[in-house]
Short mmCIF file of C-alpha atoms and ligand atoms in Angstrom, two decimals:
data_model
loop_
_atom_site.label_atom_id
_atom_site.label_comp_id
_atom_site.label_asym_id
_atom_site.label_seq_id
_atom_site.Cartn_x
_atom_site.Cartn_y
_atom_site.Cartn_z
CA MET A 548 5.64 -53.48 89.55
CA SER A 549 7.61 -50.30 90.06
CA GLU A 550 10.57 -52.53 90.76
CA VAL A 551 10.19 -54.16 87.35
CA LEU A 552 9.98 -50.74 85.75
CA SER A 553 13.09 -49.49 87.46
CA ARG A 554 14.99 -52.62 86.37
CA ALA A 555 13.72 -52.10 82.87
CA GLY A 556 15.01 -48.55 83.06
CA ASP A 557 18.43 -49.88 84.02
CA TYR A 558 18.58 -52.14 80.98
CA MET A 559 17.33 -49.56 78.53
CA PRO A 560 20.56 -47.70 77.69
CA VAL A 561 22.37 -50.94 76.80
CA LEU A 562 19.44 -52.27 74.80
CA LEU A 563 19.08 -48.96 72.96
CA GLU A 564 22.69 -49.26 71.86
CA GLY A 565 21.63 -52.55 70.36
CA VAL A 566 18.68 -50.89 68.67
CA TRP A 567 20.98 -48.53 66.81
CA ILE A 568 23.13 -51.39 65.59
CA THR A 569 19.99 -53.28 64.53
CA ILE A 570 18.82 -50.27 62.56
CA ALA A 571 22.26 -49.82 61.01
CA VAL A 572 22.49 -53.48 59.99
CA THR A 573 18.95 -53.42 58.58
CA VAL A 574 19.33 -50.22 56.60
CA LEU A 575 22.77 -51.01 55.20
CA SER A 576 21.95 -54.58 54.27
CA LEU A 577 18.66 -53.42 52.78
CA LEU A 578 20.56 -51.04 50.52
CA LEU A 579 23.11 -53.67 49.60
CA SER A 580 20.47 -56.29 48.90
CA THR A 581 18.50 -53.84 46.76
CA VAL A 582 21.44 -52.89 44.59
CA LEU A 583 22.64 -56.48 44.31
CA GLY A 584 19.14 -57.82 43.73
CA LEU A 585 18.59 -55.32 40.95
CA PHE A 586 21.91 -56.33 39.47
CA TRP A 587 20.98 -60.03 39.44
CA ALA A 588 17.56 -59.27 38.00
CA ILE A 589 19.01 -57.17 35.17
CA LEU A 590 21.71 -59.75 34.53
CA GLY A 591 19.01 -62.38 34.17
CA TRP A 592 17.04 -60.14 31.84
CA THR A 593 19.85 -59.61 29.33
CA LYS A 594 19.84 -61.81 26.27
CA ILE A 595 23.35 -62.99 27.07
CA ARG A 596 23.18 -66.65 28.02
CA ALA A 597 26.26 -66.62 30.28
CA PHE A 598 24.83 -63.72 32.33
CA GLN A 599 21.51 -65.49 32.69
CA ILE A 600 23.23 -68.64 33.94
CA ILE A 601 25.36 -66.72 36.44
CA SER A 602 22.31 -64.90 37.77
CA ARG A 603 20.17 -68.01 38.06
CA THR A 604 22.94 -70.08 39.65
CA PHE A 605 23.66 -67.42 42.24
CA ILE A 606 20.03 -67.02 43.19
CA THR A 607 19.47 -70.76 43.47
CA LEU A 608 22.60 -71.17 45.58
CA ILE A 609 21.78 -68.35 47.98
CA ARG A 610 18.18 -69.42 48.43
CA GLY A 611 19.25 -72.97 49.19
CA ILE A 612 21.58 -72.08 52.09
CA PRO A 613 20.34 -70.94 55.52
CA ILE A 614 21.19 -67.32 56.27
CA ILE A 615 23.02 -68.28 59.46
CA VAL A 616 25.28 -70.60 57.51
CA GLN A 617 25.99 -67.84 55.01
CA LEU A 618 26.90 -65.51 57.88
CA PHE A 619 29.19 -68.14 59.42
CA TYR A 620 30.80 -68.62 56.05
CA ILE A 621 31.57 -64.97 55.58
CA TYR A 622 32.71 -64.35 59.15
CA PHE A 623 34.58 -67.56 59.91
CA VAL A 624 35.71 -68.95 56.54
CA MET A 625 36.65 -65.78 54.67
CA PRO A 626 39.62 -65.04 56.98
CA ASP A 627 41.12 -68.35 55.82
CA ILE A 628 41.41 -66.91 52.34
CA GLY A 629 42.72 -63.60 53.60
CA ILE A 630 39.50 -61.60 53.80
CA ASN A 631 39.15 -60.24 57.31
CA LEU A 632 35.95 -58.45 58.15
CA THR A 633 34.64 -57.05 61.39
CA ALA A 634 31.54 -58.79 62.70
CA PHE A 635 29.47 -55.78 61.73
CA GLN A 636 30.82 -55.73 58.17
CA ALA A 637 30.33 -59.47 57.81
CA GLY A 638 26.80 -59.13 59.14
CA VAL A 639 25.82 -56.39 56.71
CA ILE A 640 27.43 -58.11 53.74
CA GLY A 641 26.00 -61.51 54.68
CA MET A 642 22.48 -60.20 55.15
CA GLY A 643 22.79 -58.10 52.01
CA ILE A 644 23.85 -61.04 49.88
CA ALA A 645 21.33 -63.44 51.41
CA TYR A 646 18.44 -61.07 50.82
CA SER A 647 19.64 -60.02 47.37
CA ALA A 648 18.31 -63.34 46.09
CA TYR A 649 14.82 -62.50 47.31
CA GLN A 650 15.09 -58.94 46.06
CA ALA A 651 16.18 -60.27 42.67
CA GLU A 652 13.12 -62.51 42.45
CA ASN A 653 10.94 -59.58 43.38
CA PHE A 654 12.49 -57.29 40.77
CA ARG A 655 12.43 -60.06 38.18
CA ALA A 656 8.68 -60.44 38.66
CA GLY A 657 8.32 -56.68 38.21
CA ILE A 658 10.46 -56.65 35.09
CA GLU A 659 8.66 -59.60 33.55
CA ALA A 660 5.29 -57.99 34.17
CA ILE A 661 6.10 -55.29 31.64
CA ASP A 662 4.24 -55.94 28.44
CA ARG A 663 6.48 -57.02 25.56
CA GLY A 664 4.70 -54.54 23.28
CA GLN A 665 6.10 -51.58 25.20
CA ILE A 666 9.61 -52.89 24.79
CA GLU A 667 9.02 -53.25 21.06
CA ALA A 668 7.62 -49.73 20.89
CA ALA A 669 10.75 -48.48 22.63
CA GLN A 670 12.93 -50.44 20.23
CA SER A 671 11.00 -49.07 17.30
CA ILE A 672 11.91 -45.51 18.24
CA GLY A 673 15.54 -46.53 18.37
CA MET A 674 16.10 -46.91 22.12
CA SER A 675 19.05 -49.04 23.19
CA ASP A 676 18.57 -51.94 25.60
CA SER A 677 20.01 -50.05 28.56
CA MET A 678 17.81 -47.06 27.83
CA ILE A 679 14.77 -49.31 27.62
CA MET A 680 15.74 -50.72 31.00
CA TRP A 681 16.07 -47.32 32.69
CA ARG A 682 13.34 -45.39 30.93
CA VAL A 683 10.65 -47.97 30.31
CA ILE A 684 11.04 -51.12 32.36
CA LEU A 685 12.48 -50.10 35.72
CA PRO A 686 10.14 -47.19 36.51
CA GLN A 687 7.22 -49.56 36.10
CA ALA A 688 8.94 -52.58 37.62
CA PHE A 689 9.67 -50.57 40.78
CA ARG A 690 6.01 -49.81 41.21
CA ILE A 691 5.10 -53.46 40.89
CA ALA A 692 7.92 -54.47 43.21
CA LEU A 693 7.08 -51.91 45.90
CA PRO A 694 4.41 -53.72 47.93
CA PRO A 695 6.51 -56.89 48.33
CA TYR A 696 9.49 -54.63 49.02
CA GLY A 697 7.69 -53.29 52.09
CA ASN A 698 7.37 -56.82 53.41
CA THR A 699 11.00 -57.53 52.69
CA MET A 700 11.97 -54.58 54.86
CA ILE A 701 10.05 -56.07 57.80
CA MET A 702 11.60 -59.49 57.24
CA MET A 703 15.07 -57.96 57.13
CA LEU A 704 14.51 -56.01 60.32
CA LYS A 705 13.57 -59.20 62.15
CA ASP A 706 16.20 -61.35 60.48
CA SER A 707 18.90 -58.84 61.38
CA SER A 708 18.78 -60.63 64.74
CA LEU A 709 20.60 -63.48 62.99
CA VAL A 710 23.82 -61.46 62.96
CA SER A 711 23.88 -61.87 66.74
CA THR A 712 25.23 -65.34 66.00
CA ILE A 713 28.45 -63.83 64.66
CA THR A 714 28.85 -61.57 67.72
CA VAL A 715 27.39 -58.36 66.33
CA THR A 716 26.00 -56.63 69.40
CA GLU A 717 22.70 -55.63 67.98
CA LEU A 718 19.47 -55.71 69.94
CA THR A 719 19.08 -59.47 70.31
CA ARG A 720 22.71 -59.99 71.32
CA GLN A 721 22.60 -57.12 73.82
CA GLY A 722 19.49 -58.73 75.22
CA GLN A 723 21.27 -62.05 75.60
CA LEU A 724 24.22 -60.37 77.30
CA VAL A 725 22.07 -58.42 79.74
CA ALA A 726 19.94 -61.46 80.49
CA ALA A 727 23.00 -63.59 81.09
CA SER A 728 24.42 -61.18 83.64
CA THR A 729 21.17 -60.38 85.44
CA PHE A 730 19.22 -63.65 85.06
CA ASP A 731 16.21 -61.38 84.47
CA ASN A 732 15.10 -63.12 81.29
CA MET A 733 11.49 -62.09 81.61
CA THR A 734 12.07 -58.34 81.72
CA VAL A 735 14.93 -58.29 79.23
CA PHE A 736 13.32 -60.32 76.46
CA THR A 737 9.96 -58.65 76.90
CA LEU A 738 11.75 -55.36 76.35
CA VAL A 739 13.62 -56.74 73.36
CA ALA A 740 10.40 -58.02 71.82
CA LEU A 741 8.67 -54.70 72.38
CA MET A 742 11.54 -52.81 70.79
CA TYR A 743 11.39 -54.93 67.65
CA LEU A 744 7.68 -54.41 67.55
CA VAL A 745 8.03 -50.64 67.82
CA MET A 746 10.49 -50.66 64.93
CA ALA A 747 8.35 -52.98 62.84
CA LEU A 748 5.05 -51.14 63.29
CA PRO A 749 5.84 -48.15 61.09
CA LEU A 750 7.20 -50.51 58.46
CA THR A 751 4.06 -52.63 58.60
CA TYR A 752 1.99 -49.50 58.17
CA LEU A 753 4.16 -48.39 55.25
CA ALA A 754 3.91 -51.81 53.59
CA ARG A 755 0.15 -51.74 53.89
CA GLN A 756 -0.06 -48.25 52.41
CA LEU A 757 2.14 -49.27 49.50
CA GLU A 758 0.00 -52.30 48.89
CA LYS A 759 -3.19 -50.27 48.93
CA ARG A 760 -1.80 -47.56 46.71
CA TYR A 761 -0.32 -49.76 44.01
CA LYS A 762 -2.89 -52.56 44.01
CA LYS A 763 -5.55 -50.12 42.86
CA SER A 764 -3.81 -48.87 39.72
CA MET B 130 13.18 -46.44 -0.36
CA ILE B 131 12.27 -49.85 1.08
CA GLU B 132 13.49 -52.82 -0.92
CA VAL B 133 12.50 -56.31 0.14
CA SER B 134 13.92 -59.19 -1.83
CA ASP B 135 13.14 -62.85 -1.38
CA ILE B 136 12.65 -62.87 2.40
CA HIS B 137 12.27 -66.19 4.17
CA LYS B 138 11.54 -66.58 7.84
CA SER B 139 10.84 -69.60 10.01
CA TYR B 140 9.76 -70.10 13.59
CA GLY B 141 11.45 -73.39 14.40
CA GLN B 142 10.44 -75.78 11.65
CA VAL B 143 7.58 -73.68 10.37
CA GLU B 144 8.34 -71.34 7.52
CA VAL B 145 5.93 -68.42 7.86
CA ILE B 146 7.46 -66.11 5.22
CA ARG B 147 8.28 -68.03 2.10
CA GLY B 148 9.98 -65.70 -0.32
CA ILE B 149 8.52 -62.22 -0.29
CA SER B 150 9.76 -59.37 -2.48
CA PHE B 151 8.43 -55.87 -2.95
CA ASN B 152 9.56 -52.26 -3.06
CA VAL B 153 8.12 -49.13 -1.55
CA ASN B 154 8.95 -45.85 -3.23
CA PRO B 155 9.15 -42.53 -1.39
CA GLY B 156 5.71 -41.07 -0.83
CA GLU B 157 3.95 -44.30 -1.63
CA VAL B 158 1.23 -45.88 0.50
CA VAL B 159 1.26 -49.66 0.37
CA CYS B 160 -1.43 -51.69 2.09
CA ILE B 161 -0.87 -55.30 3.02
CA ILE B 162 -4.00 -57.41 3.31
CA GLY B 163 -4.54 -61.10 3.84
CA PRO B 164 -6.06 -63.69 6.16
CA SER B 165 -5.00 -64.17 9.78
CA GLY B 166 -1.68 -65.95 10.10
CA SER B 167 -0.59 -65.14 6.56
CA GLY B 168 2.54 -63.36 7.80
CA LYS B 169 1.50 -59.72 7.49
CA SER B 170 2.76 -58.65 10.90
CA THR B 171 5.87 -60.73 10.55
CA ILE B 172 7.00 -59.13 7.31
CA LEU B 173 6.19 -55.66 8.61
CA ARG B 174 8.19 -56.30 11.79
CA CYS B 175 11.12 -57.48 9.70
CA LEU B 176 11.22 -54.07 8.04
CA ASN B 177 12.44 -52.28 11.15
CA GLY B 178 14.30 -55.12 12.74
CA LEU B 179 11.82 -56.29 15.34
CA GLU B 180 12.11 -59.73 13.75
CA THR B 181 15.09 -61.48 12.27
CA TYR B 182 14.89 -63.19 8.90
CA GLN B 183 16.92 -66.13 7.71
CA GLN B 184 17.16 -65.53 4.01
CA GLY B 185 16.94 -62.65 1.58
CA ASP B 186 17.62 -58.95 2.02
CA ILE B 187 15.78 -55.90 3.22
CA HIS B 188 17.30 -52.53 2.39
CA ILE B 189 16.16 -49.17 3.66
CA ASP B 190 17.72 -46.31 1.72
CA GLY B 191 20.30 -48.76 0.51
CA ARG B 192 21.28 -50.02 3.97
CA ARG B 193 20.68 -53.63 4.88
CA VAL B 194 18.35 -54.21 7.84
CA ASP B 195 20.17 -56.37 10.36
CA PRO B 196 18.54 -56.53 13.80
CA GLU B 197 21.82 -57.68 15.35
CA ASP B 198 23.86 -54.79 14.00
CA ARG B 199 24.36 -51.34 15.52
CA SER B 200 23.05 -49.79 12.32
CA ILE B 201 19.55 -50.88 13.31
CA LYS B 202 19.13 -47.77 15.44
CA ASP B 203 19.70 -45.60 12.41
CA ILE B 204 17.19 -47.61 10.41
CA ARG B 205 14.61 -47.30 13.16
CA LEU B 206 15.08 -43.54 13.11
CA ARG B 207 14.13 -43.61 9.45
CA VAL B 208 11.26 -46.06 9.78
CA SER B 209 8.84 -45.75 12.70
CA MET B 210 6.17 -48.20 13.70
CA VAL B 211 2.60 -47.99 14.97
CA PHE B 212 1.22 -51.07 16.67
CA GLN B 213 -2.17 -52.69 16.87
CA ARG B 214 -2.24 -52.37 20.65
CA PHE B 215 -0.79 -48.83 20.71
CA ASN B 216 1.99 -49.83 23.13
CA LEU B 217 2.22 -46.46 24.82
CA PHE B 218 4.34 -46.12 27.94
CA PRO B 219 1.64 -46.17 30.63
CA HIS B 220 3.76 -44.35 33.21
CA ARG B 221 4.18 -41.31 30.99
CA THR B 222 1.73 -38.69 29.81
CA ALA B 223 0.78 -38.28 26.16
CA LEU B 224 3.30 -35.47 25.84
CA GLU B 225 6.05 -37.47 27.55
CA ASN B 226 5.35 -40.46 25.34
CA VAL B 227 5.91 -38.32 22.28
CA MET B 228 8.95 -36.48 23.72
CA GLU B 229 10.70 -39.65 24.80
CA GLY B 230 12.31 -40.48 21.46
CA PRO B 231 13.34 -36.96 20.46
CA ILE B 232 15.00 -36.33 23.83
CA TYR B 233 16.54 -39.67 24.68
CA VAL B 234 17.25 -41.13 21.27
CA MET B 235 17.81 -38.11 19.07
CA GLY B 236 19.31 -35.96 21.82
CA ILE B 237 17.16 -32.95 21.08
CA ASP B 238 16.95 -30.13 23.60
CA PRO B 239 13.99 -30.81 25.96
CA HIS B 240 12.33 -27.47 25.28
CA GLU B 241 12.48 -28.00 21.58
CA ALA B 242 11.28 -31.59 22.00
CA ARG B 243 8.31 -30.39 24.03
CA GLU B 244 7.40 -27.95 21.32
CA ARG B 245 7.78 -30.59 18.67
CA ALA B 246 5.68 -33.10 20.63
CA THR B 247 2.98 -30.52 21.26
CA ASN B 248 2.82 -29.76 17.56
CA TYR B 249 2.40 -33.38 16.58
CA LEU B 250 -0.21 -33.99 19.25
CA GLU B 251 -2.11 -30.99 17.93
CA LYS B 252 -1.78 -32.41 14.47
CA VAL B 253 -3.50 -35.65 15.51
CA GLY B 254 -6.22 -33.67 17.27
CA LEU B 255 -5.11 -34.11 20.86
CA ALA B 256 -4.07 -30.60 21.84
CA ASP B 257 -6.26 -30.88 24.94
CA LYS B 258 -4.81 -34.21 26.10
CA LEU B 259 -1.12 -33.38 26.46
CA ASP B 260 -0.98 -34.22 30.15
CA SER B 261 -3.30 -37.22 30.14
CA TYR B 262 -1.99 -40.65 30.96
CA PRO B 263 -2.73 -43.44 28.47
CA ALA B 264 -5.09 -45.12 30.93
CA ASN B 265 -7.30 -42.04 30.77
CA LEU B 266 -7.47 -41.93 26.98
CA SER B 267 -9.79 -43.84 24.67
CA GLY B 268 -8.29 -46.42 22.34
CA GLY B 269 -8.60 -44.05 19.41
CA GLN B 270 -6.85 -41.29 21.33
CA GLN B 271 -4.10 -43.66 22.45
CA GLN B 272 -3.51 -44.73 18.89
CA ARG B 273 -3.27 -41.13 17.79
CA VAL B 274 -0.70 -40.49 20.53
CA ALA B 275 1.18 -43.48 19.15
CA ILE B 276 1.06 -41.96 15.69
CA ALA B 277 2.32 -38.64 17.09
CA ARG B 278 5.11 -40.56 18.83
CA ALA B 279 6.10 -42.07 15.50
CA LEU B 280 5.87 -38.71 13.72
CA ALA B 281 8.00 -36.96 16.33
CA MET B 282 10.93 -39.05 15.16
CA GLN B 283 10.46 -37.34 11.79
CA PRO B 284 10.85 -40.64 9.96
CA GLU B 285 10.94 -41.16 6.24
CA ALA B 286 8.34 -43.89 6.50
CA ILE B 287 5.86 -45.25 9.02
CA LEU B 288 4.78 -48.86 9.35
CA PHE B 289 1.29 -49.52 10.67
CA ASP B 290 0.29 -52.97 11.93
CA GLU B 291 -3.51 -53.11 11.99
CA PRO B 292 -3.72 -49.70 13.68
CA THR B 293 -7.50 -49.81 14.03
CA SER B 294 -8.15 -53.48 14.79
CA ALA B 295 -8.16 -53.02 18.55
CA LEU B 296 -10.54 -50.06 18.43
CA ASP B 297 -14.25 -49.77 19.00
CA PRO B 298 -15.92 -49.20 15.63
CA GLU B 299 -16.87 -45.61 16.40
CA LEU B 300 -13.23 -44.71 17.12
CA VAL B 301 -11.79 -46.12 13.92
CA GLY B 302 -12.69 -43.10 11.82
CA ASP B 303 -10.54 -40.58 13.73
CA VAL B 304 -7.45 -42.72 13.38
CA LEU B 305 -8.01 -43.41 9.70
CA GLU B 306 -8.56 -39.70 9.15
CA VAL B 307 -5.15 -38.91 10.63
CA MET B 308 -3.55 -41.59 8.47
CA ARG B 309 -5.30 -40.29 5.38
CA GLN B 310 -3.95 -36.83 6.13
CA LEU B 311 -0.41 -38.20 6.47
CA ALA B 312 -0.77 -39.97 3.15
CA ASP B 313 -1.94 -36.73 1.53
CA GLU B 314 1.12 -34.96 2.90
CA GLY B 315 3.29 -37.49 1.13
CA MET B 316 4.37 -39.72 4.02
CA THR B 317 5.65 -43.10 2.92
CA MET B 318 3.46 -45.69 4.61
CA VAL B 319 3.17 -49.46 4.79
CA VAL B 320 -0.15 -50.39 6.35
CA VAL B 321 -1.34 -53.82 7.36
CA THR B 322 -5.08 -53.44 7.53
CA HIS B 323 -8.48 -55.04 7.34
CA GLU B 324 -10.03 -51.68 6.41
CA MET B 325 -10.73 -52.29 2.75
CA GLY B 326 -12.32 -48.89 2.32
CA PHE B 327 -9.16 -47.19 3.54
CA ALA B 328 -7.00 -49.37 1.30
CA ARG B 329 -9.15 -48.61 -1.72
CA GLU B 330 -9.09 -44.86 -1.17
CA VAL B 331 -5.64 -44.22 0.19
CA ALA B 332 -3.31 -46.97 -0.96
CA ASP B 333 -1.26 -46.62 -4.11
CA ARG B 334 -0.65 -50.33 -4.09
CA VAL B 335 -2.07 -53.35 -2.34
CA LEU B 336 -0.28 -56.60 -1.57
CA PHE B 337 -2.39 -59.65 -0.87
CA LEU B 338 -0.55 -62.14 1.34
CA GLU B 339 -1.48 -65.71 2.03
CA GLY B 340 0.57 -68.54 3.45
CA GLY B 341 3.69 -66.41 3.63
CA VAL B 342 3.79 -65.40 -0.03
CA ILE B 343 2.44 -62.47 -2.02
CA VAL B 344 -0.38 -63.97 -4.01
CA GLU B 345 -1.28 -60.81 -5.84
CA GLN B 346 -0.14 -57.21 -5.93
CA GLY B 347 -0.90 -54.13 -7.92
CA PRO B 348 -2.67 -50.78 -7.87
CA ALA B 349 -5.28 -50.70 -5.11
CA LYS B 350 -8.23 -50.46 -7.48
CA ASP B 351 -7.11 -53.45 -9.53
CA VAL B 352 -6.44 -55.76 -6.62
CA LEU B 353 -9.50 -54.80 -4.60
CA SER B 354 -12.06 -54.32 -7.36
CA ASN B 355 -10.85 -56.69 -9.97
CA PRO B 356 -8.66 -59.38 -8.39
CA GLN B 357 -7.12 -61.85 -10.79
CA GLU B 358 -6.26 -64.68 -8.41
CA ALA B 359 -8.94 -67.02 -7.12
CA ARG B 360 -7.51 -66.82 -3.59
CA THR B 361 -7.69 -63.03 -3.58
CA GLN B 362 -11.25 -63.19 -4.83
CA SER B 363 -12.36 -65.58 -2.12
CA PHE B 364 -10.59 -63.58 0.60
CA LEU B 365 -12.23 -60.35 -0.52
CA ARG B 366 -15.61 -62.05 -0.71
CA ARG B 367 -15.16 -63.20 2.88
CA VAL B 368 -14.10 -59.84 4.31
CA LEU B 369 -16.49 -57.70 2.28
CA ARG B 370 -19.59 -59.82 2.72
CA PRO B 371 -20.66 -58.23 6.04
CA LEU B 372 -20.75 -54.86 4.28
CA VAL B 373 -23.05 -55.80 1.40
N1 LIG C 1978 6.68 -65.71 17.99
C1 LIG C 1978 6.14 -66.66 17.19
N2 LIG C 1978 6.46 -67.95 17.38
C2 LIG C 1978 5.96 -68.92 16.57
N3 LIG C 1978 5.11 -68.69 15.55
C3 LIG C 1978 4.76 -67.42 15.32
C4 LIG C 1978 5.25 -66.34 16.14
N4 LIG C 1978 4.73 -65.19 15.66
C5 LIG C 1978 3.94 -65.53 14.61
N5 LIG C 1978 3.95 -66.85 14.42
C6 LIG C 1978 3.25 -67.57 13.34
O1 LIG C 1978 3.62 -67.00 12.13
C7 LIG C 1978 2.52 -66.93 11.25
C8 LIG C 1978 2.35 -65.53 10.74
O2 LIG C 1978 2.01 -64.67 11.82
P1 LIG C 1978 1.65 -63.15 11.64
O3 LIG C 1978 1.48 -62.60 13.00
O4 LIG C 1978 2.66 -62.51 10.78
O5 LIG C 1978 0.27 -63.22 10.89
P2 LIG C 1978 -0.70 -62.05 10.50
O6 LIG C 1978 -0.88 -62.14 9.04
O7 LIG C 1978 -0.20 -60.78 11.05
O8 LIG C 1978 -2.05 -62.47 11.19
P3 LIG C 1978 -3.15 -61.57 11.95
O9 LIG C 1978 -4.04 -61.00 10.87
O10 LIG C 1978 -3.87 -62.55 12.80
O11 LIG C 1978 -2.44 -60.52 12.73
C9 LIG C 1978 1.33 -67.43 12.03
O12 LIG C 1978 1.06 -68.76 11.63
C10 LIG C 1978 1.76 -67.38 13.45
O13 LIG C 1978 1.16 -68.43 14.18
MG1 LIG C 1979 -0.84 -59.45 12.59
#
């Protein structure tokens, strides 16, 4: 037993390096997906037909393609058209774009939940469309979108492991590398699993709190 | 002040406004009555550009109402609206609801806007509810906040679409009282209502709508007490019967 623990101790520093990359990928792609998702949702909300079509097409496209394939596309195909990204950049951008489709759906649901009457009231006091968006719709849409947003964070944390397939040395990939050189699959992947769990637990708690708080009102 | 001439409006194939004309002079109170589906809300909503119309003209102070044009903002600053379902912003307090337009649309200094909003909320009898959220106000209180919100824009006219229809009977009086006071102060008002008592006492003129046309119009007393058209007579018999 103590032997297992001491081996685990040996692997820790390398795996922790992976943890930081995992956190970085998750946080950055979460931000990107949020901004992009909001953008698609607002684009779809405008009365301009062309914008609506662009938004809907993009979302349908992204949701229909596996995330791994999207990552491969960005990392392996983009260089052919002159866009060279590091694995880390490609990972963040790929995850951000892939998840923006889900974020957009989430925000869209929030936006559509706002009663038409409020929008008319805002119009009737002379507010412009963009002001209605920022002052009336979004503050309420965010509240509605928050509980599912908590779950999206957990999904993104776990799915960040997908960027290991394009050589980003985050937690899963570090685990693979350590396991491959030590043949100690049992210890390494148990550690990896535990580390994901430790990262996910606070998020799970947060998601549950959000759900409780905003389901009531 | 408000000139409506020969308005037509269709939803798809169905023409719901079929040639309506009327004027509202400054300081006048005009009540619009009529059966459900007669087009009362629709014509009212056309007046401040919440609905488009296909034919005819609406002018406010000489400017044509065109919902697609930039000028609509200016028209909405002159003509405010109060809705049947209040339509307050639920994430903002009573005070914030009223301050919203002055600050963000008119660009008034926030301190001044707060003072203005407080004054109007006092005016509608809600001095003690400034910081309440709509969810914690009764329907009658919410509607009075909505009236304060409209007043804070210091409009030349206010449009009311059945302002008391969503209220419990015991709350109707407070709202009508505020409206009566506004009328006394000379506010120009167009009121869609089923409150015949209010129309009789407060309105200068009454329009009776049915099937998208004005069937009868005239001084409130004439139309309500001595209607000339058979359709007006039968409508008034229907709505007044529960009272007698
Ligand atoms: N968005 C819409 N799409 C299609 N038809 C509509 C729409 N809004 C209103 N109508 C129709 O237009 C007609 C007039 O409606 P309007 O709401 O103006 O009536 P109203 O006189 O205000 O009735 P109520 O007393 O019930 O409020 C009705 O027949 C209604 O069904
Ligand atoms: Mg109506």
